[in-house]
Amino acid sequence: MNLNNATITELHKLLTDKAISATELTQHFLSRIAENDSEINSFITITPEVAIEEAKAADLVLAKGQHTMLTGIPMAHKDIFCIEDIRTTAGSKMLANFIAPYTSTCIEKLRHAGTVTLGKTNMDEFAMGSSNESSYFGPVHNPWDKTKVPGGSSGGSAASLAACLCVASTGTDTGGSIRQPASMCGLTGLKPTYGRISRWGMIAFASSLDQAGCFTRTAEDAAILLEHMAGHDSKDSTSLNLAVPEFTAALSEPLAGLKVGICSDYFKEGLEPEVENLVMDGIKELAKMGAEVVEIELPHTKFSLSAYYVIAPAECSANLSRYDGVRYGYRCKDPENLEDLYKRSRSEGFGSEVKKRIMVGAFALSAGYYDAYYRKAQQLRRLIKNDFVSAFEQVDVIVGPTAPGTAFPLGAKTNDPVSMYLQDIYTIAASLAGVPAISIPVGLSKGMPVGLQLIGNYLEEAKLLRVAHQFQQQTNWHQQQPQSNLL
Ligand code: GLN
């Protein structure tokens, strides 16, 4: 078996059959990173010593037969998750030298389950972006075509998996940052229900939207990971206090009788025709598998981008006020006084996209404008949420495109913020409502991957994963590989 693109399930079998050790598997991926990442730039920090130590521990656990499905599985983590004693930068100069003093709950749980930490992946600065070009550590290149972006903000996590530099990776999704890069890199990308996975130790961008999730090769692997990442955490007040379902248990139930909603607003101008055709073919495939396709309306979805670009900057302006040059993070040289320290540390430490958002957010929250912008945006958010509540009275899942096009050339949209923001036109509504969604590969357009988005009702990740898994049993789009992997 080719280890490069093997799934968690396949590698688990090799590990428990003793066909390979966790240490050998880890060495394999560390060498792949060393050989291939200079052209992709998907890692900010590689942690070989930590990885080998964890792999050796995993081998002992495997020898004793006390393993989980994840024991010895090498993973890459978005550099937004704090891991004790490892540099955690959030893709920013502000935190370029920040060594985290504790480990985020989500990563702690994955490590507890026996995963191996290969390193921390590149990302848009503080997760603001859709192309992974706003990182202080340089842009990430899409393994499918290195002149193109991988999507963002979790572009490093997506690219590292697409280039077979890890077996699975973590990401965060505030408005689309797992689903859109998954779509552009030909991967399965899951954003669970808001609150399903603890945000503790995950560097905050917009706290009412931020949600951890994962990139995998298959929906089955995503189900395995979610079982270990999810769960209540008293350290995060928005973490859901609910038992974690066995997401893998229902995967094989057939789709007969399932109602799939399509919304005509998702197929209007702005969607590349080839992407539309592939998404339509994907929907036909679901129908062939027994699902009933039903037209639904989401009348307020068209306001989601506008609402998001008030709410997310507002929350970011509050969250990022902690970077003041005093406590931790970047500090300017030779400040003249306290004000100069604040001003220069923040001006020099943050990049332009982050500064723009802090200014927009502070403006939207200011006394004179709060009602005109922030309150209105929150009202729209409620209407967008209500649309989903009524839609899910009629259907089980909503299906449509993940992104309006395939990966675009590096630099193509850096001076066109509106076109960049439109990348998330199909993903943001689910983030505002807090419902779960997944992107799965649905074909190639001019050699580049296209994603199909499935949105589910609150807490119905199991249903989403089941539809995605069944789809992957009938199609092989998720097994397509970038040419460069085969060289
Ligand atoms: N592209 C969106 C933004 O820049 C979403 C980012 C995200 O989900 N982290 O805000």
CSV table of C-alpha atoms and ligand atoms in Angstrom, one decimal:
chain,number,residue,atom,x,y,z
A,1,MET,CA,0.0,0.0,0.0
A,2,ASN,CA,1.1,3.5,-0.8
A,3,LEU,CA,1.5,5.2,2.6
A,4,ASN,CA,1.4,8.7,1.2
A,5,ASN,CA,-2.3,8.9,0.6
A,6,ALA,CA,-3.5,6.2,2.9
A,7,THR,CA,-6.5,6.9,5.1
A,8,ILE,CA,-6.6,6.8,8.9
A,9,THR,CA,-8.6,3.6,8.7
A,10,GLU,CA,-6.1,1.9,6.4
A,11,LEU,CA,-3.1,3.0,8.4
A,12,HIS,CA,-4.8,1.9,11.6
A,13,LYS,CA,-5.0,-1.6,10.2
A,14,LEU,CA,-1.3,-1.5,9.2
A,15,LEU,CA,-0.3,-0.3,12.7
A,16,THR,CA,-2.4,-2.9,14.5
A,17,ASP,CA,-1.3,-5.7,12.2
A,18,LYS,CA,2.3,-4.6,13.0
A,19,ALA,CA,3.0,-4.2,9.3
A,20,ILE,CA,4.5,-0.8,10.2
A,21,SER,CA,5.4,0.9,13.4
A,22,ALA,CA,4.2,4.4,14.4
A,23,THR,CA,7.8,5.5,14.5
A,24,GLU,CA,8.4,4.3,10.9
A,25,LEU,CA,5.2,6.0,9.7
A,26,THR,CA,6.2,9.2,11.4
A,27,GLN,CA,9.7,9.1,9.9
A,28,HIS,CA,8.0,8.6,6.5
A,29,PHE,CA,6.0,11.8,6.8
A,30,LEU,CA,8.8,13.8,8.3
A,31,SER,CA,11.0,12.9,5.3
A,32,ARG,CA,8.2,13.8,2.9
A,33,ILE,CA,7.9,17.2,4.7
A,34,ALA,CA,11.7,17.7,4.5
A,35,GLU,CA,11.7,16.8,0.8
A,36,ASN,CA,8.6,18.6,-0.4
A,37,ASP,CA,7.5,21.4,1.8
A,38,SER,CA,10.0,24.1,0.6
A,39,GLU,CA,7.9,24.4,-2.6
A,40,ILE,CA,4.5,24.4,-0.8
A,41,ASN,CA,5.3,26.3,2.5
A,42,SER,CA,2.5,24.5,4.3
A,43,PHE,CA,4.4,24.3,7.6
A,44,ILE,CA,5.4,27.2,9.8
A,45,THR,CA,7.0,25.0,12.4
A,46,ILE,CA,8.0,21.3,12.0
A,47,THR,CA,8.4,19.4,15.3
A,48,PRO,CA,10.4,16.2,14.5
A,49,GLU,CA,11.6,15.6,18.1
A,50,VAL,CA,8.1,15.9,19.5
A,51,ALA,CA,6.8,13.7,16.7
A,52,ILE,CA,9.3,10.9,17.3
A,53,GLU,CA,8.8,10.9,21.0
A,54,GLU,CA,5.0,10.7,20.5
A,55,ALA,CA,5.4,8.0,17.9
A,56,LYS,CA,7.5,5.9,20.3
A,57,ALA,CA,4.9,6.3,23.0
A,58,ALA,CA,2.2,5.2,20.5
A,59,ASP,CA,4.2,2.1,19.6
A,60,LEU,CA,4.2,1.1,23.3
A,61,VAL,CA,0.5,1.7,23.5
A,62,LEU,CA,0.0,-0.4,20.3
A,63,ALA,CA,2.2,-3.2,21.8
A,64,LYS,CA,0.0,-3.3,24.9
A,65,GLY,CA,-3.2,-3.3,22.7
A,66,GLN,CA,-4.6,-0.2,24.4
A,67,HIS,CA,-4.9,1.8,21.2
A,68,THR,CA,-7.6,4.0,19.8
A,69,MET,CA,-8.3,4.4,16.0
A,70,LEU,CA,-5.9,7.3,16.2
A,71,THR,CA,-2.9,5.8,17.9
A,72,GLY,CA,0.2,6.5,15.9
A,73,ILE,CA,-1.5,8.6,13.2
A,74,PRO,CA,0.7,11.6,12.2
A,75,MET,CA,-1.2,14.9,12.0
A,76,ALA,CA,-0.5,18.5,11.2
A,77,HIS,CA,-2.2,21.3,13.2
A,78,LYS,CA,-3.2,24.7,12.1
A,79,ASP,CA,-0.9,27.2,13.9
A,80,ILE,CA,-3.8,28.7,15.7
A,81,PHE,CA,-4.0,25.9,18.2
A,82,CYS,CA,-1.8,26.5,21.2
A,83,ILE,CA,0.5,23.5,22.0
A,84,GLU,CA,2.6,23.7,25.2
A,85,ASP,CA,6.3,24.5,24.5
A,86,ILE,CA,5.7,24.8,20.8
A,87,ARG,CA,5.8,28.0,18.9
A,88,THR,CA,2.2,29.2,18.0
A,89,THR,CA,2.1,32.1,15.7
A,90,ALA,CA,-1.4,32.4,14.2
A,91,GLY,CA,0.4,33.4,11.0
A,92,SER,CA,1.4,36.8,12.5
A,93,LYS,CA,4.5,38.7,13.2
A,94,MET,CA,2.8,39.6,16.4
A,95,LEU,CA,3.2,36.1,17.7
A,96,ALA,CA,6.2,35.0,15.6
A,97,ASN,CA,8.2,34.1,18.7
A,98,PHE,CA,5.3,33.1,21.0
A,99,ILE,CA,5.9,29.7,22.7
A,100,ALA,CA,2.5,28.5,24.0
A,101,PRO,CA,2.4,27.9,27.8
A,102,TYR,CA,-0.5,25.4,27.5
A,103,THR,CA,-2.2,23.1,25.0
A,104,SER,CA,-5.6,23.7,23.5
A,105,THR,CA,-8.3,21.3,24.6
A,106,CYS,CA,-8.9,20.1,21.0
A,107,ILE,CA,-5.2,19.1,20.4
A,108,GLU,CA,-4.9,17.7,23.9
A,109,LYS,CA,-7.8,15.3,23.1
A,110,LEU,CA,-6.2,14.3,19.8
A,111,ARG,CA,-2.9,13.7,21.5
A,112,HIS,CA,-4.6,11.8,24.3
A,113,ALA,CA,-6.1,9.6,21.6
A,114,GLY,CA,-2.5,8.8,20.4
A,115,THR,CA,-2.0,11.1,17.4
A,116,VAL,CA,1.5,12.3,16.5
A,117,THR,CA,2.2,16.0,16.1
A,118,LEU,CA,4.3,16.6,12.9
A,119,GLY,CA,4.2,20.4,13.2
A,120,LYS,CA,2.1,23.6,12.9
A,121,THR,CA,0.7,24.7,9.6
A,122,ASN,CA,0.7,28.0,7.8
A,123,MET,CA,-2.4,30.1,7.8
A,124,ASP,CA,-3.7,33.6,6.9
A,125,GLU,CA,-2.8,36.0,9.7
A,126,PHE,CA,-5.2,35.4,12.6
A,127,ALA,CA,-7.3,33.3,10.2
A,128,MET,CA,-8.4,36.4,8.2
A,129,GLY,CA,-8.3,35.5,4.5
A,130,SER,CA,-9.4,33.1,1.8
A,131,SER,CA,-6.2,32.4,0.0
A,132,ASN,CA,-3.4,32.0,2.6
A,133,GLU,CA,-1.6,35.0,1.2
A,134,SER,CA,-1.9,37.2,4.4
A,135,SER,CA,0.5,35.0,6.4
A,136,TYR,CA,3.6,36.7,7.8
A,137,PHE,CA,5.4,33.5,6.9
A,138,GLY,CA,4.6,33.8,3.2
A,139,PRO,CA,1.9,32.3,1.0
A,140,VAL,CA,1.1,28.6,0.7
A,141,HIS,CA,1.2,27.0,-2.7
A,142,ASN,CA,-1.5,24.6,-3.9
A,143,PRO,CA,0.0,21.2,-4.5
A,144,TRP,CA,-2.4,20.8,-7.5
A,145,ASP,CA,-0.8,23.7,-9.2
A,146,LYS,CA,1.9,25.5,-7.3
A,147,THR,CA,1.2,28.8,-9.0
A,148,LYS,CA,-2.2,28.8,-7.4
A,149,VAL,CA,-3.5,29.5,-3.9
A,150,PRO,CA,-4.7,26.6,-1.6
A,151,GLY,CA,-7.6,28.7,-0.3
A,152,GLY,CA,-7.7,30.0,3.3
A,153,SER,CA,-7.4,30.7,6.0
A,154,SER,CA,-6.5,27.0,6.9
A,155,GLY,CA,-4.5,26.8,3.6
A,156,GLY,CA,-1.4,25.2,5.2
A,157,SER,CA,-3.4,22.4,6.7
A,158,ALA,CA,-5.2,21.7,3.4
A,159,ALA,CA,-2.0,21.9,1.3
A,160,SER,CA,0.0,19.7,3.7
A,161,LEU,CA,-2.7,16.9,3.4
A,162,ALA,CA,-3.1,17.3,-0.4
A,163,ALA,CA,0.7,17.0,-0.8
A,164,CYS,CA,0.6,13.9,1.4
A,165,LEU,CA,2.8,15.4,4.1
A,166,CYS,CA,0.4,14.2,6.9
A,167,VAL,CA,-2.5,11.8,7.3
A,168,ALA,CA,-5.0,14.4,8.5
A,169,SER,CA,-4.9,17.9,9.7
A,170,THR,CA,-6.9,20.3,11.9
A,171,GLY,CA,-8.3,23.7,10.9
A,172,THR,CA,-10.6,26.4,12.0
A,173,ASP,CA,-13.6,27.8,10.2
A,174,THR,CA,-15.0,31.2,11.0
A,175,GLY,CA,-16.7,31.9,7.7
A,176,GLY,CA,-15.4,29.1,5.5
A,177,SER,CA,-11.8,28.5,6.3
A,178,ILE,CA,-12.0,24.7,6.4
A,179,ARG,CA,-14.6,24.1,3.7
A,180,GLN,CA,-13.2,26.5,1.0
A,181,PRO,CA,-9.5,25.2,1.2
A,182,ALA,CA,-10.8,21.7,1.3
A,183,SER,CA,-12.7,22.4,-1.9
A,184,MET,CA,-9.7,24.0,-3.6
A,185,CYS,CA,-7.3,21.1,-2.5
A,186,GLY,CA,-9.6,18.2,-3.2
A,187,LEU,CA,-10.2,17.1,0.4
A,188,THR,CA,-12.9,16.4,2.8
A,189,GLY,CA,-13.3,19.4,5.2
A,190,LEU,CA,-15.7,19.4,8.2
A,191,LYS,CA,-16.9,22.3,10.2
A,192,PRO,CA,-19.0,20.9,13.0
A,193,THR,CA,-21.9,22.7,14.9
A,194,TYR,CA,-20.7,25.8,16.8
A,195,GLY,CA,-19.7,24.6,20.2
A,196,ARG,CA,-19.2,21.0,19.4
A,197,ILE,CA,-15.4,21.3,19.8
A,198,SER,CA,-13.9,23.4,22.6
A,199,ARG,CA,-12.3,26.7,21.5
A,200,TRP,CA,-10.1,26.8,24.6
A,201,GLY,CA,-6.5,27.4,23.6
A,202,MET,CA,-7.5,28.2,20.0
A,203,ILE,CA,-6.4,31.8,19.2
A,204,ALA,CA,-9.5,33.9,18.9
A,205,PHE,CA,-10.6,35.7,15.7
A,206,ALA,CA,-14.4,36.1,16.0
A,207,SER,CA,-15.5,34.1,19.0
A,208,SER,CA,-19.2,33.7,18.1
A,209,LEU,CA,-18.2,32.1,14.8
A,210,ASP,CA,-14.8,30.4,15.3
A,211,GLN,CA,-15.1,26.6,15.1
A,212,ALA,CA,-12.4,23.9,15.0
A,213,GLY,CA,-12.7,21.0,12.5
A,214,CYS,CA,-10.6,18.8,10.3
A,215,PHE,CA,-9.3,18.0,6.9
A,216,THR,CA,-9.2,14.3,5.9
A,217,ARG,CA,-9.2,12.1,2.8
A,218,THR,CA,-12.6,10.6,3.5
A,219,ALA,CA,-15.7,11.3,5.5
A,220,GLU,CA,-15.0,8.2,7.5
A,221,ASP,CA,-11.7,9.6,8.7
A,222,ALA,CA,-13.5,12.9,9.6
A,223,ALA,CA,-16.0,10.9,11.7
A,224,ILE,CA,-13.2,9.2,13.5
A,225,LEU,CA,-11.5,12.5,14.2
A,226,LEU,CA,-14.6,14.2,15.3
A,227,GLU,CA,-15.4,11.5,17.9
A,228,HIS,CA,-12.1,12.4,19.5
A,229,MET,CA,-12.1,16.2,19.1
A,230,ALA,CA,-15.6,16.9,20.3
A,231,GLY,CA,-17.0,17.1,23.8
A,232,HIS,CA,-17.8,19.4,26.6
A,233,ASP,CA,-15.1,21.6,28.1
A,234,SER,CA,-15.7,23.6,31.2
A,235,LYS,CA,-13.0,26.0,30.1
A,236,ASP,CA,-15.0,27.2,27.2
A,237,SER,CA,-18.4,28.7,28.2
A,238,THR,CA,-19.8,28.1,24.6
A,239,SER,CA,-18.8,24.5,24.5
A,240,LEU,CA,-21.9,22.3,24.2
A,241,ASN,CA,-22.6,20.1,27.3
A,242,LEU,CA,-23.7,17.1,25.3
A,243,ALA,CA,-22.6,13.5,25.0
A,244,VAL,CA,-20.5,12.9,21.9
A,245,PRO,CA,-22.3,10.6,19.4
A,246,GLU,CA,-20.6,7.7,17.8
A,247,PHE,CA,-20.2,9.5,14.4
A,248,THR,CA,-18.8,6.4,12.8
A,249,ALA,CA,-21.7,4.2,13.7
A,250,ALA,CA,-24.3,5.5,11.2
A,251,LEU,CA,-22.0,5.9,8.2
A,252,SER,CA,-23.2,2.9,6.3
A,253,GLU,CA,-26.9,3.6,6.4
A,254,PRO,CA,-28.2,4.0,2.9
A,255,LEU,CA,-29.6,7.3,1.6
A,256,ALA,CA,-33.1,6.1,0.6
A,257,GLY,CA,-35.7,8.5,1.9
A,258,LEU,CA,-33.3,11.3,2.7
A,259,LYS,CA,-34.4,14.7,1.6
A,260,VAL,CA,-31.8,16.9,0.0
A,261,GLY,CA,-32.5,20.6,-0.3
A,262,ILE,CA,-31.3,22.8,-3.1
A,263,CYS,CA,-31.6,26.6,-3.1
A,264,SER,CA,-31.7,28.5,-6.4
A,265,ASP,CA,-29.8,31.4,-4.8
A,266,TYR,CA,-26.7,29.2,-4.8
A,267,PHE,CA,-26.8,28.8,-8.5
A,268,LYS,CA,-26.9,32.5,-9.6
A,269,GLU,CA,-24.3,34.7,-11.2
A,270,GLY,CA,-20.8,34.5,-9.8
A,271,LEU,CA,-20.6,30.7,-9.9
A,272,GLU,CA,-18.2,29.3,-12.5
A,273,PRO,CA,-20.2,27.3,-15.1
A,274,GLU,CA,-18.0,24.2,-14.8
A,275,VAL,CA,-18.3,24.2,-11.1
A,276,GLU,CA,-22.1,24.5,-11.4
A,277,ASN,CA,-22.1,21.5,-13.8
A,278,LEU,CA,-20.1,19.3,-11.4
A,279,VAL,CA,-22.2,20.3,-8.4
A,280,MET,CA,-25.3,19.5,-10.4
A,281,ASP,CA,-23.8,16.1,-11.3
A,282,GLY,CA,-23.1,15.5,-7.7
A,283,ILE,CA,-26.7,16.2,-6.8
A,284,LYS,CA,-27.9,13.8,-9.5
A,285,GLU,CA,-25.6,11.2,-8.0
A,286,LEU,CA,-27.2,11.7,-4.6
A,287,ALA,CA,-30.7,11.3,-6.3
A,288,LYS,CA,-29.5,8.1,-7.9
A,289,MET,CA,-28.5,6.8,-4.5
A,290,GLY,CA,-32.1,7.3,-3.3
A,291,ALA,CA,-32.2,10.8,-2.0
A,292,GLU,CA,-35.2,13.0,-2.8
A,293,VAL,CA,-34.2,16.5,-4.1
A,294,VAL,CA,-36.4,19.3,-2.8
A,295,GLU,CA,-36.3,23.0,-3.7
A,296,ILE,CA,-36.0,25.2,-0.6
A,297,GLU,CA,-35.6,28.9,0.0
A,298,LEU,CA,-33.1,30.7,2.1
A,299,PRO,CA,-34.3,34.2,1.5
A,300,HIS,CA,-31.8,36.0,3.8
A,301,THR,CA,-28.7,34.1,2.7
A,302,LYS,CA,-27.9,37.0,0.2
A,303,PHE,CA,-27.2,39.2,3.2
A,304,SER,CA,-24.8,36.8,4.9
A,305,LEU,CA,-21.6,38.3,3.5
A,306,SER,CA,-22.6,41.9,4.5
A,307,ALA,CA,-23.6,40.7,8.0
A,308,TYR,CA,-20.4,38.7,8.4
A,309,TYR,CA,-18.1,41.6,7.4
A,310,VAL,CA,-19.6,43.7,10.3
A,311,ILE,CA,-19.8,41.0,13.0
A,312,ALA,CA,-16.4,39.3,12.3
A,313,PRO,CA,-14.4,42.5,12.3
A,314,ALA,CA,-16.3,43.8,15.4
A,315,GLU,CA,-15.4,40.7,17.3
A,316,CYS,CA,-11.8,40.7,16.0
A,317,SER,CA,-11.3,44.3,17.1
A,318,ALA,CA,-12.2,43.2,20.6
A,319,ASN,CA,-10.2,40.0,20.6
A,320,LEU,CA,-7.1,41.5,19.1
A,321,SER,CA,-7.0,44.4,21.6
A,322,ARG,CA,-5.0,42.1,23.9
A,323,TYR,CA,-1.9,42.4,21.6
A,324,ASP,CA,-0.6,45.6,23.1
A,325,GLY,CA,3.2,45.0,23.3
A,326,VAL,CA,3.0,44.7,27.1
A,327,ARG,CA,2.0,41.2,28.0
A,328,TYR,CA,3.2,38.9,25.2
A,329,GLY,CA,3.8,39.0,21.5
A,330,TYR,CA,5.7,41.6,19.4
A,331,ARG,CA,7.0,44.7,21.1
A,332,CYS,CA,8.5,47.6,19.2
A,333,LYS,CA,12.0,48.8,19.8
A,334,ASP,CA,12.8,51.7,22.2
A,335,PRO,CA,9.3,53.0,22.9
A,336,GLU,CA,9.2,56.6,23.9
A,337,ASN,CA,6.2,56.2,26.2
A,338,LEU,CA,3.3,53.9,26.8
A,339,GLU,CA,1.2,55.3,23.9
A,340,ASP,CA,4.1,54.9,21.6
A,341,LEU,CA,4.6,51.4,22.8
A,342,TYR,CA,0.9,50.5,22.0
A,343,LYS,CA,0.9,52.3,18.7
A,344,ARG,CA,4.1,51.0,17.2
A,345,SER,CA,3.8,47.5,18.6
A,346,ARG,CA,0.4,47.1,16.9
A,347,SER,CA,1.4,49.0,13.7
A,348,GLU,CA,4.5,46.9,13.2
A,349,GLY,CA,3.1,43.6,14.6
A,350,PHE,CA,-0.1,43.3,12.5
A,351,GLY,CA,-0.4,43.0,8.7
A,352,SER,CA,-2.6,45.1,6.6
A,353,GLU,CA,-5.7,42.8,6.4
A,354,VAL,CA,-5.8,42.5,10.2
A,355,LYS,CA,-5.4,46.2,10.6
A,356,LYS,CA,-8.2,46.9,8.2
A,357,ARG,CA,-10.5,44.6,10.0
A,358,ILE,CA,-9.7,46.1,13.4
A,359,MET,CA,-10.5,49.5,12.1
A,360,VAL,CA,-13.8,48.4,10.5
A,361,GLY,CA,-14.8,46.6,13.6
A,362,ALA,CA,-13.9,49.4,16.0
A,363,PHE,CA,-15.9,51.7,13.7
A,364,ALA,CA,-19.0,49.4,13.6
A,365,LEU,CA,-19.0,49.1,17.4
A,366,SER,CA,-18.5,52.8,18.1
A,367,ALA,CA,-21.3,54.7,19.9
A,368,GLY,CA,-22.6,56.6,16.9
A,369,TYR,CA,-22.6,53.6,14.5
A,370,TYR,CA,-23.5,50.6,16.7
A,371,ASP,CA,-27.2,50.7,15.8
A,372,ALA,CA,-26.7,51.3,12.2
A,373,TYR,CA,-24.2,48.5,11.6
A,374,TYR,CA,-23.6,46.1,14.5
A,375,ARG,CA,-27.2,45.8,15.6
A,376,LYS,CA,-28.5,45.5,12.0
A,377,ALA,CA,-25.9,42.8,11.3
A,378,GLN,CA,-27.0,40.8,14.4
A,379,GLN,CA,-30.6,41.2,13.3
A,380,LEU,CA,-29.7,39.8,9.9
A,381,ARG,CA,-27.9,37.0,11.5
A,382,ARG,CA,-31.1,36.0,13.4
A,383,LEU,CA,-33.0,36.0,10.1
A,384,ILE,CA,-30.3,33.8,8.4
A,385,LYS,CA,-30.5,31.4,11.3
A,386,ASN,CA,-34.3,31.3,11.1
A,387,ASP,CA,-34.1,30.5,7.3
A,388,PHE,CA,-32.1,27.4,8.2
A,389,VAL,CA,-34.5,26.4,11.0
A,390,SER,CA,-37.4,26.4,8.5
A,391,ALA,CA,-35.4,24.8,5.8
A,392,PHE,CA,-34.5,21.9,8.1
A,393,GLU,CA,-38.2,21.3,8.8
A,394,GLN,CA,-38.5,20.2,5.1
A,395,VAL,CA,-35.1,18.6,4.3
A,396,ASP,CA,-32.3,16.6,6.0
A,397,VAL,CA,-29.4,18.3,4.3
A,398,ILE,CA,-28.8,21.3,2.0
A,399,VAL,CA,-26.5,20.8,-0.9
A,400,GLY,CA,-24.7,23.3,-3.2
A,401,PRO,CA,-21.3,24.5,-4.2
A,402,THR,CA,-18.6,25.2,-1.5
A,403,ALA,CA,-16.8,28.0,-3.4
A,404,PRO,CA,-17.7,29.9,-6.6
A,405,GLY,CA,-14.7,28.7,-8.5
A,406,THR,CA,-11.5,26.6,-8.3
A,407,ALA,CA,-8.2,27.8,-6.9
A,408,PHE,CA,-7.0,31.1,-8.5
A,409,PRO,CA,-3.5,32.2,-9.2
A,410,LEU,CA,-1.4,33.6,-6.4
A,411,GLY,CA,-1.7,37.4,-6.3
A,412,ALA,CA,-4.9,37.4,-8.5
A,413,LYS,CA,-7.2,38.8,-5.8
A,414,THR,CA,-4.9,40.5,-3.3
A,415,ASN,CA,-5.9,43.9,-4.6
A,416,ASP,CA,-9.5,43.1,-4.9
A,417,PRO,CA,-10.9,42.6,-1.5
A,418,VAL,CA,-14.6,42.2,-2.6
A,419,SER,CA,-13.7,39.4,-5.0
A,420,MET,CA,-11.6,37.8,-2.2
A,421,TYR,CA,-14.5,38.1,0.3
A,422,LEU,CA,-16.9,36.6,-2.2
A,423,GLN,CA,-14.9,33.3,-2.0
A,424,ASP,CA,-17.0,32.6,1.1
A,425,ILE,CA,-20.4,33.5,-0.3
A,426,TYR,CA,-21.7,29.9,0.1
A,427,THR,CA,-20.0,29.1,3.4
A,428,ILE,CA,-20.6,32.1,5.6
A,429,ALA,CA,-24.4,31.6,6.2
A,430,ALA,CA,-23.7,28.2,8.0
A,431,SER,CA,-21.1,29.9,10.1
A,432,LEU,CA,-23.5,32.8,11.1
A,433,ALA,CA,-26.2,30.2,12.0
A,434,GLY,CA,-23.8,27.9,13.7
A,435,VAL,CA,-24.9,24.8,11.8
A,436,PRO,CA,-22.5,22.1,10.7
A,437,ALA,CA,-21.3,21.7,7.1
A,438,ILE,CA,-18.8,19.6,5.1
A,439,SER,CA,-17.1,20.0,1.8
A,440,ILE,CA,-16.3,16.9,-0.3
A,441,PRO,CA,-14.6,16.6,-3.7
A,442,VAL,CA,-17.1,16.4,-6.6
A,443,GLY,CA,-14.8,16.5,-9.6
A,444,LEU,CA,-12.1,18.4,-11.4
A,445,SER,CA,-12.5,21.5,-13.5
A,446,LYS,CA,-9.5,22.1,-15.8
A,447,GLY,CA,-7.5,19.8,-13.6
A,448,MET,CA,-8.4,21.6,-10.4
A,449,PRO,CA,-10.6,20.2,-7.6
A,450,VAL,CA,-14.2,21.3,-7.0
A,451,GLY,CA,-16.1,20.9,-3.7
A,452,LEU,CA,-19.7,20.0,-3.0
A,453,GLN,CA,-21.0,21.5,0.3
A,454,LEU,CA,-23.5,19.7,2.5
A,455,ILE,CA,-25.0,21.8,5.3
A,456,GLY,CA,-26.9,20.0,8.1
A,457,ASN,CA,-29.2,20.9,11.0
A,458,TYR,CA,-27.8,21.7,14.5
A,459,LEU,CA,-25.9,18.7,15.9
A,460,GLU,CA,-26.5,16.5,12.8
A,461,GLU,CA,-22.9,15.9,11.9
A,462,ALA,CA,-23.6,12.2,11.9
A,463,LYS,CA,-26.1,12.7,9.0
A,464,LEU,CA,-23.7,14.9,7.1
A,465,LEU,CA,-20.9,12.4,7.5
A,466,ARG,CA,-23.2,9.6,6.4
A,467,VAL,CA,-24.3,11.4,3.2
A,468,ALA,CA,-20.6,12.3,2.5
A,469,HIS,CA,-19.5,8.7,3.2
A,470,GLN,CA,-22.2,7.2,1.0
A,471,PHE,CA,-21.3,9.6,-1.8
A,472,GLN,CA,-17.6,8.6,-1.5
A,473,GLN,CA,-18.6,4.9,-1.7
A,474,GLN,CA,-20.1,5.6,-5.2
A,475,THR,CA,-17.6,8.1,-6.5
A,476,ASN,CA,-13.8,8.3,-6.6
A,477,TRP,CA,-13.3,12.1,-6.7
A,478,HIS,CA,-11.9,12.0,-3.2
A,479,GLN,CA,-9.1,9.7,-4.4
A,480,GLN,CA,-7.8,12.0,-7.1
A,481,GLN,CA,-4.3,13.2,-6.5
A,482,PRO,CA,-2.3,16.2,-7.6
A,483,GLN,CA,0.1,15.2,-10.4
A,484,SER,CA,3.1,16.3,-8.3
A,485,ASN,CA,2.4,13.6,-5.7
A,486,LEU,CA,2.8,11.0,-8.3
A,487,LEU,CA,6.2,12.1,-9.6
B,1,GLN,N1,-12.4,34.2,4.5
B,1,GLN,C1,-13.1,34.6,5.7
B,1,GLN,C2,-12.5,35.8,6.3
B,1,GLN,O1,-11.5,36.2,5.9
B,1,GLN,C3,-13.3,33.4,6.6
B,1,GLN,C4,-12.1,33.2,7.3
B,1,GLN,C5,-12.2,32.0,8.3
B,1,GLN,O2,-13.1,31.2,8.2
B,1,GLN,N2,-11.3,32.0,9.3
B,1,GLN,O3,-12.9,36.2,7.3
